[in-house]
mmCIF file of C-alpha atoms in Angstrom:
data_model
loop_
_atom_site.group_PDB
_atom_site.id
_atom_site.type_symbol
_atom_site.label_atom_id
_atom_site.label_comp_id
_atom_site.label_asym_id
_atom_site.label_seq_id
_atom_site.Cartn_x
_atom_site.Cartn_y
_atom_site.Cartn_z
ATOM 1 C CA MET A 73 48.397 0.673 -61.988
ATOM 2 C CA ARG A 74 47.135 -3.140 -62.125
ATOM 3 C CA ASN A 75 48.388 -3.402 -66.522
ATOM 4 C CA ILE A 76 51.394 -2.001 -65.384
ATOM 5 C CA ALA A 77 51.165 -4.447 -62.859
ATOM 6 C CA LEU A 78 50.913 -7.564 -64.949
ATOM 7 C CA ALA A 79 53.487 -6.385 -67.223
ATOM 8 C CA PHE A 80 56.053 -6.397 -65.463
ATOM 9 C CA LEU A 81 55.418 -9.554 -64.305
ATOM 10 C CA ALA A 82 54.998 -10.721 -67.777
ATOM 11 C CA PHE A 83 58.572 -9.263 -68.274
ATOM 12 C CA LEU A 84 59.830 -11.113 -64.787
ATOM 13 C CA LEU A 85 58.585 -14.559 -65.988
ATOM 14 C CA GLY A 86 60.021 -13.724 -69.486
ATOM 15 C CA ALA A 87 63.323 -13.252 -67.906
ATOM 16 C CA ASN A 88 63.607 -16.604 -66.594
ATOM 17 C CA PRO A 89 65.396 -19.239 -67.905
ATOM 18 C CA LEU A 90 63.454 -21.934 -66.999
ATOM 19 C CA SER A 91 60.324 -20.178 -68.310
ATOM 20 C CA ALA A 92 61.769 -20.175 -71.769
ATOM 21 C CA LEU A 93 62.771 -23.874 -71.888
ATOM 22 C CA ALA A 94 60.674 -26.386 -73.846
ATOM 23 C CA SER A 95 60.682 -30.422 -74.561
ATOM 24 C CA SER A 96 64.078 -29.663 -76.917
ATOM 25 C CA SER A 97 66.676 -27.599 -76.625
ATOM 26 C CA ASP A 98 67.801 -24.865 -79.255
ATOM 27 C CA TRP A 99 69.879 -26.086 -81.984
ATOM 28 C CA PHE A 100 74.025 -25.708 -81.747
ATOM 29 C CA GLU A 101 75.377 -24.529 -84.140
ATOM 30 C CA THR A 102 79.248 -25.909 -85.347
ATOM 31 C CA GLN A 103 81.591 -26.531 -88.335
ATOM 32 C CA GLY A 104 79.490 -28.674 -90.762
ATOM 33 C CA GLY A 105 76.062 -28.715 -89.056
ATOM 34 C CA ARG A 106 74.126 -28.532 -85.761
ATOM 35 C CA ILE A 107 72.901 -30.197 -83.391
ATOM 36 C CA ARG A 108 70.051 -30.580 -80.490
ATOM 37 C CA LEU A 109 68.227 -32.479 -77.991
ATOM 38 C CA VAL A 110 64.714 -33.519 -78.089
ATOM 39 C CA THR A 111 62.241 -35.276 -75.861
ATOM 40 C CA ALA A 112 58.455 -36.558 -76.379
ATOM 41 C CA GLY A 113 55.754 -37.867 -74.168
ATOM 42 C CA LYS A 114 55.804 -38.554 -70.396
ATOM 43 C CA PRO A 115 58.053 -40.850 -68.678
ATOM 44 C CA ASP A 116 57.080 -44.555 -68.106
ATOM 45 C CA GLU A 117 56.846 -46.173 -64.480
ATOM 46 C CA ALA A 118 60.347 -47.166 -64.449
ATOM 47 C CA GLY A 119 60.762 -43.207 -65.041
ATOM 48 C CA ARG A 120 62.022 -44.205 -68.507
ATOM 49 C CA LEU A 121 61.928 -40.936 -71.514
ATOM 50 C CA LYS A 122 61.915 -41.250 -74.676
ATOM 51 C CA GLY A 123 64.441 -38.534 -76.599
ATOM 52 C CA MET A 124 66.634 -38.232 -79.824
ATOM 53 C CA LEU A 125 69.897 -35.929 -80.368
ATOM 54 C CA GLU A 126 69.071 -34.549 -83.430
ATOM 55 C CA VAL A 127 72.632 -33.759 -85.778
ATOM 56 C CA ASP A 128 72.073 -31.900 -89.102
ATOM 57 C CA LEU A 129 75.246 -32.578 -91.472
ATOM 58 C CA LEU A 130 75.762 -30.171 -94.008
ATOM 59 C CA PRO A 131 76.651 -32.079 -97.049
ATOM 60 C CA GLY A 132 80.414 -33.694 -97.340
ATOM 61 C CA TRP A 133 80.603 -33.584 -93.657
ATOM 62 C CA LYS A 134 79.990 -37.068 -91.662
ATOM 63 C CA THR A 135 79.550 -37.900 -87.635
ATOM 64 C CA TYR A 136 80.150 -41.673 -86.323
ATOM 65 C CA TRP A 137 78.514 -44.983 -84.670
ATOM 66 C CA ARG A 138 79.194 -46.299 -81.500
ATOM 67 C CA ASP A 139 82.029 -47.426 -82.893
ATOM 68 C CA PRO A 140 84.045 -45.471 -85.130
ATOM 69 C CA GLY A 141 86.492 -47.580 -86.762
ATOM 70 C CA ASP A 142 89.965 -46.555 -87.526
ATOM 71 C CA ALA A 143 89.673 -42.898 -86.941
ATOM 72 C CA GLY A 144 87.287 -40.512 -85.663
ATOM 73 C CA VAL A 145 84.936 -39.854 -82.025
ATOM 74 C CA PRO A 146 82.285 -42.219 -80.831
ATOM 75 C CA PRO A 147 79.284 -39.724 -79.375
ATOM 76 C CA GLN A 148 79.037 -39.046 -75.588
ATOM 77 C CA ILE A 149 76.592 -37.218 -73.389
ATOM 78 C CA ASP A 150 77.250 -36.404 -69.839
ATOM 79 C CA ILE A 151 74.183 -35.948 -67.981
ATOM 80 C CA SER A 152 75.485 -35.206 -64.171
ATOM 81 C CA ALA A 153 74.398 -32.141 -64.233
ATOM 82 C CA SER A 154 70.792 -32.620 -65.254
ATOM 83 C CA GLU A 155 67.917 -32.549 -62.150
ATOM 84 C CA ASN A 156 66.198 -36.116 -61.699
ATOM 85 C CA ILE A 157 67.850 -37.679 -64.074
ATOM 86 C CA THR A 158 70.051 -40.832 -63.603
ATOM 87 C CA SER A 159 71.254 -42.380 -66.830
ATOM 88 C CA ALA A 160 71.190 -41.318 -70.482
ATOM 89 C CA GLU A 161 72.288 -44.252 -73.152
ATOM 90 C CA PHE A 162 72.001 -43.831 -76.544
ATOM 91 C CA ALA A 163 70.938 -46.158 -79.478
ATOM 92 C CA PHE A 164 71.982 -46.151 -82.842
ATOM 93 C CA PRO A 165 70.547 -46.168 -86.166
ATOM 94 C CA VAL A 166 71.810 -49.078 -89.111
ATOM 95 C CA PRO A 167 75.623 -47.174 -89.800
ATOM 96 C CA GLU A 168 77.722 -47.416 -93.067
ATOM 97 C CA ARG A 169 81.166 -48.837 -93.679
ATOM 98 C CA HIS A 170 83.323 -46.155 -95.539
ATOM 99 C CA ASP A 171 86.692 -46.466 -96.278
ATOM 100 C CA ASP A 172 88.974 -42.430 -96.231
ATOM 101 C CA GLY A 173 92.128 -43.431 -97.883
ATOM 102 C CA GLY A 174 93.131 -46.231 -96.088
ATOM 103 C CA PHE A 175 90.976 -44.808 -93.145
ATOM 104 C CA LYS A 176 87.497 -47.051 -92.603
ATOM 105 C CA TRP A 177 85.365 -45.991 -90.302
ATOM 106 C CA ALA A 178 81.408 -46.988 -89.404
ATOM 107 C CA GLY A 179 79.096 -44.068 -89.203
ATOM 108 C CA TYR A 180 77.007 -41.540 -90.808
ATOM 109 C CA ASP A 181 77.809 -39.008 -94.147
ATOM 110 C CA GLU A 182 73.766 -37.703 -94.060
ATOM 111 C CA PRO A 183 71.754 -36.409 -91.297
ATOM 112 C CA VAL A 184 70.782 -38.649 -88.310
ATOM 113 C CA ALA A 185 68.631 -38.987 -85.105
ATOM 114 C CA LEU A 186 70.403 -40.873 -82.162
ATOM 115 C CA PRO A 187 67.542 -42.314 -80.431
ATOM 116 C CA ILE A 188 68.338 -41.325 -76.036
ATOM 117 C CA ILE A 189 66.218 -43.143 -73.423
ATOM 118 C CA PHE A 190 66.539 -41.443 -70.480
ATOM 119 C CA THR A 191 66.129 -42.614 -67.352
ATOM 120 C CA LEU A 192 64.443 -40.191 -64.297
ATOM 121 C CA LYS A 193 65.078 -40.848 -60.623
ATOM 122 C CA SER A 194 61.398 -40.197 -59.867
ATOM 123 C CA PRO A 195 58.932 -40.611 -62.463
ATOM 124 C CA ALA A 196 56.293 -38.444 -60.844
ATOM 125 C CA GLU A 197 58.714 -35.452 -60.309
ATOM 126 C CA ALA A 198 60.056 -32.729 -62.296
ATOM 127 C CA ALA A 199 63.190 -32.849 -64.566
ATOM 128 C CA LEU A 200 65.146 -30.568 -66.040
ATOM 129 C CA ILE A 201 68.104 -32.215 -68.662
ATOM 130 C CA GLU A 202 71.059 -30.342 -68.903
ATOM 131 C CA ALA A 203 73.673 -32.360 -70.779
ATOM 132 C CA ASP A 204 77.410 -31.848 -71.956
ATOM 133 C CA VAL A 205 76.967 -33.829 -76.043
ATOM 134 C CA PHE A 206 80.553 -34.278 -77.169
ATOM 135 C CA LEU A 207 81.160 -35.909 -80.631
ATOM 136 C CA GLY A 208 83.158 -35.438 -83.853
ATOM 137 C CA VAL A 209 81.645 -33.960 -86.998
ATOM 138 C CA CYS A 210 84.155 -34.807 -89.823
ATOM 139 C CA GLU A 211 85.078 -33.423 -93.360
ATOM 140 C CA SER A 212 88.960 -33.526 -94.301
ATOM 141 C CA ILE A 213 89.786 -33.177 -90.789
ATOM 142 C CA CYS A 214 87.550 -33.415 -87.438
ATOM 143 C CA ILE A 215 85.902 -30.603 -85.577
ATOM 144 C CA PRO A 216 85.139 -31.417 -82.401
ATOM 145 C CA ALA A 217 81.322 -30.337 -81.150
ATOM 146 C CA GLN A 218 80.942 -30.101 -77.551
ATOM 147 C CA THR A 219 78.196 -27.652 -75.712
ATOM 148 C CA ARG A 220 75.399 -28.321 -73.332
ATOM 149 C CA LEU A 221 72.479 -28.752 -74.275
ATOM 150 C CA THR A 222 69.100 -27.948 -71.958
ATOM 151 C CA LEU A 223 65.500 -28.683 -71.781
ATOM 152 C CA ASP A 224 62.135 -29.185 -69.904
ATOM 153 C CA PRO A 225 60.582 -32.885 -70.951
ATOM 154 C CA ALA A 226 57.833 -31.644 -69.373
ATOM 155 C CA SER A 227 57.205 -28.394 -71.130
ATOM 156 C CA ASP A 228 55.338 -29.726 -74.273
ATOM 157 C CA PRO A 229 55.691 -33.187 -74.381
ATOM 158 C CA ASP A 230 52.582 -33.699 -76.512
ATOM 159 C CA ASN A 231 54.681 -31.875 -79.049
ATOM 160 C CA PRO A 232 53.215 -33.177 -82.135
ATOM 161 C CA GLU A 233 56.491 -32.492 -84.325
ATOM 162 C CA ASP A 234 58.403 -33.786 -81.538
ATOM 163 C CA THR A 235 56.156 -36.856 -80.679
ATOM 164 C CA ALA A 236 57.062 -37.729 -84.463
ATOM 165 C CA ALA A 237 60.343 -36.955 -85.145
ATOM 166 C CA VAL A 238 61.375 -39.173 -81.783
ATOM 167 C CA ALA A 239 59.109 -42.041 -83.384
ATOM 168 C CA ALA A 240 60.813 -42.146 -86.397
ATOM 169 C CA ALA A 241 64.549 -42.116 -85.183
ATOM 170 C CA LEU A 242 63.086 -45.286 -82.975
ATOM 171 C CA ALA A 243 61.908 -46.705 -86.345
ATOM 172 C CA ALA A 244 65.095 -46.839 -87.673
ATOM 173 C CA LEU A 245 66.412 -48.783 -85.414
ATOM 174 C CA PRO A 246 67.719 -52.015 -86.173
ATOM 175 C CA ALA A 247 65.385 -55.039 -85.323
ATOM 176 C CA PRO A 248 65.993 -57.229 -82.697
ATOM 177 C CA ALA A 249 67.949 -60.396 -83.479
ATOM 178 C CA LYS A 250 66.660 -63.596 -83.464
ATOM 179 C CA PRO A 251 67.622 -66.947 -84.205
ATOM 180 C CA GLU A 252 66.898 -67.016 -88.066
ATOM 181 C CA PHE A 253 68.618 -63.424 -88.658
ATOM 182 C CA GLY A 254 71.677 -62.616 -86.277
ATOM 183 C CA VAL A 255 75.064 -63.843 -84.637
ATOM 184 C CA SER A 256 74.602 -67.985 -84.297
ATOM 185 C CA SER A 257 77.721 -68.177 -82.710
ATOM 186 C CA ALA A 258 81.196 -66.214 -81.761
ATOM 187 C CA ARG A 259 84.647 -68.034 -80.681
ATOM 188 C CA GLU A 260 87.680 -67.161 -80.874
ATOM 189 C CA GLU A 261 90.822 -68.129 -83.410
ATOM 190 C CA GLY A 262 94.322 -67.551 -82.221
ATOM 191 C CA SER A 263 94.164 -63.248 -82.563
ATOM 192 C CA LYS A 264 90.900 -63.338 -83.953
ATOM 193 C CA LEU A 265 86.981 -62.975 -82.830
ATOM 194 C CA ILE A 266 85.419 -65.759 -85.854
ATOM 195 C CA VAL A 267 81.455 -64.970 -86.239
ATOM 196 C CA GLU A 268 79.039 -67.108 -87.341
ATOM 197 C CA ALA A 269 76.023 -65.167 -88.466
ATOM 198 C CA LYS A 270 72.708 -66.799 -90.383
ATOM 199 C CA PHE A 271 70.018 -64.226 -92.174
ATOM 200 C CA PRO A 272 68.092 -63.865 -95.485
ATOM 201 C CA GLY A 273 69.329 -62.058 -98.039
ATOM 202 C CA ASP A 274 72.313 -62.070 -100.594
ATOM 203 C CA PRO A 275 75.517 -63.009 -98.548
ATOM 204 C CA ALA A 276 77.531 -60.310 -100.776
ATOM 205 C CA SER A 277 75.134 -58.144 -99.071
ATOM 206 C CA ALA A 278 76.171 -58.605 -95.753
ATOM 207 C CA GLU A 279 77.947 -55.969 -93.460
ATOM 208 C CA PHE A 280 78.976 -56.453 -89.807
ATOM 209 C CA PHE A 281 79.396 -53.754 -87.350
ATOM 210 C CA LEU A 282 80.452 -55.227 -83.672
ATOM 211 C CA ALA A 283 81.229 -52.497 -81.185
ATOM 212 C CA GLY A 284 84.483 -52.408 -78.842
ATOM 213 C CA ALA A 285 83.705 -51.106 -75.150
ATOM 214 C CA ASP A 286 85.195 -52.068 -71.689
ATOM 215 C CA GLY A 287 88.839 -52.672 -73.016
ATOM 216 C CA TYR A 288 87.907 -54.573 -76.262
ATOM 217 C CA ALA A 289 88.837 -53.263 -79.627
ATOM 218 C CA PHE A 290 88.647 -54.690 -83.020
ATOM 219 C CA GLY A 291 89.718 -54.443 -86.321
ATOM 220 C CA THR A 292 87.829 -53.792 -89.665
ATOM 221 C CA PRO A 293 85.618 -57.524 -90.153
ATOM 222 C CA GLU A 294 85.983 -59.492 -93.497
ATOM 223 C CA ARG A 295 83.427 -61.482 -94.468
ATOM 224 C CA VAL A 296 84.113 -65.457 -95.389
ATOM 225 C CA GLU A 297 82.075 -67.960 -97.107
ATOM 226 C CA LYS A 298 83.168 -71.477 -95.634
ATOM 227 C CA GLU A 299 81.202 -74.378 -96.108
ATOM 228 C CA GLY A 300 78.074 -72.651 -97.018
ATOM 229 C CA LYS A 301 78.245 -70.402 -93.988
ATOM 230 C CA THR A 302 78.448 -66.920 -93.659
ATOM 231 C CA LEU A 303 81.846 -65.781 -91.076
ATOM 232 C CA PHE A 304 83.254 -62.764 -90.308
ATOM 233 C CA SER A 305 86.554 -62.540 -89.058
ATOM 234 C CA LEU A 306 87.502 -59.588 -86.838
ATOM 235 C CA GLU A 307 92.005 -59.500 -85.230
ATOM 236 C CA ILE A 308 91.755 -58.934 -81.539
ATOM 237 C CA LEU A 309 93.386 -55.549 -81.173
ATOM 238 C CA ALA A 310 92.704 -55.238 -77.226
ATOM 239 C CA ARG A 311 91.308 -56.938 -74.721
ATOM 240 C CA PRO A 312 90.508 -56.482 -70.862
ATOM 241 C CA ASP A 313 92.585 -58.421 -68.160
ATOM 242 C CA SER A 314 89.515 -59.874 -66.963
ATOM 243 C CA VAL A 315 85.952 -60.542 -68.285
ATOM 244 C CA PRO A 316 83.489 -57.705 -67.763
ATOM 245 C CA ALA A 317 80.216 -58.056 -66.164
ATOM 246 C CA GLY A 318 77.476 -57.181 -68.268
ATOM 247 C CA ASP A 319 75.083 -57.861 -71.557
ATOM 248 C CA GLY A 320 78.399 -58.365 -73.649
ATOM 249 C CA LEU A 321 79.421 -56.380 -77.175
ATOM 250 C CA HIS A 322 76.513 -54.641 -79.332
ATOM 251 C CA TYR A 323 76.409 -55.679 -83.006
ATOM 252 C CA THR A 324 74.605 -55.221 -85.889
ATOM 253 C CA LEU A 325 74.380 -57.028 -88.986
ATOM 254 C CA VAL A 326 72.824 -55.836 -91.836
ATOM 255 C CA THR A 327 71.818 -57.255 -95.511
ATOM 256 C CA ASP A 328 69.412 -56.671 -98.394
ATOM 257 C CA ALA A 329 67.002 -57.858 -96.269
ATOM 258 C CA GLY A 330 67.260 -55.434 -93.392
ATOM 259 C CA ALA A 331 69.314 -55.411 -90.282
ATOM 260 C CA VAL A 332 69.535 -56.445 -86.629
ATOM 261 C CA GLY A 333 71.063 -55.236 -83.857
ATOM 262 C CA GLY A 334 72.073 -57.648 -80.751
ATOM 263 C CA ARG A 335 74.929 -58.823 -77.977
ATOM 264 C CA ILE A 336 78.047 -60.819 -77.970
ATOM 265 C CA PRO A 337 79.103 -62.284 -74.702
ATOM 266 C CA PHE A 338 81.992 -61.137 -73.592
ATOM 267 C CA MET A 339 84.958 -63.635 -73.828
#
């Protein structure tokens, strides 16, 4: 009887959805690839927990940076159904500029991992991540990938494969901008934003990406060499009626000497 009772208990535990949760979600299969969420380690004292959205693209398919450009859908995540999770913020590795028959876009045409910082309301208490994820996965047309990914970050926080994967995703991010490598000034000239950049490396290799947000939208940057300076000119396509609060607009600056990221203050 004891063995029967133990077997029945094991069956009940196996049937409990929470018992099957791991610190990485199941893969969600979609046309053009698959996606999953992964977390690693424990939250710090401020409740910040490292993770990533892994996007495993099939050859010939693509997905987008935080600002896709002329067409596309940026990745989005909604954690409102989660327990003890107050926010989830994406970070983005260096994108590439692509031109598909007149449509210019910024993003990735190979498998990519997008780091995420989850914030726990109470770091010492259990958390459950139930994240509604939406992103565009495109070949000749875009297929919206939309699903709920579920995981328990405390179930296997020291999993070596997850830890290595999240560490690699974070290491692929642009370095923080600094005075000798980054945006040195940004000003409006009529309907354009003129950005001056300083950087090591060949000026011809420089690419600049600026993410519209909070009502701002910009055209594709054009690089201009003027009086020994490297400038980027962007058409201002839209702007809010008032200057928003916050740290400003995300940018990434890429050259053959590396890549940095930073913020341009709101105008």
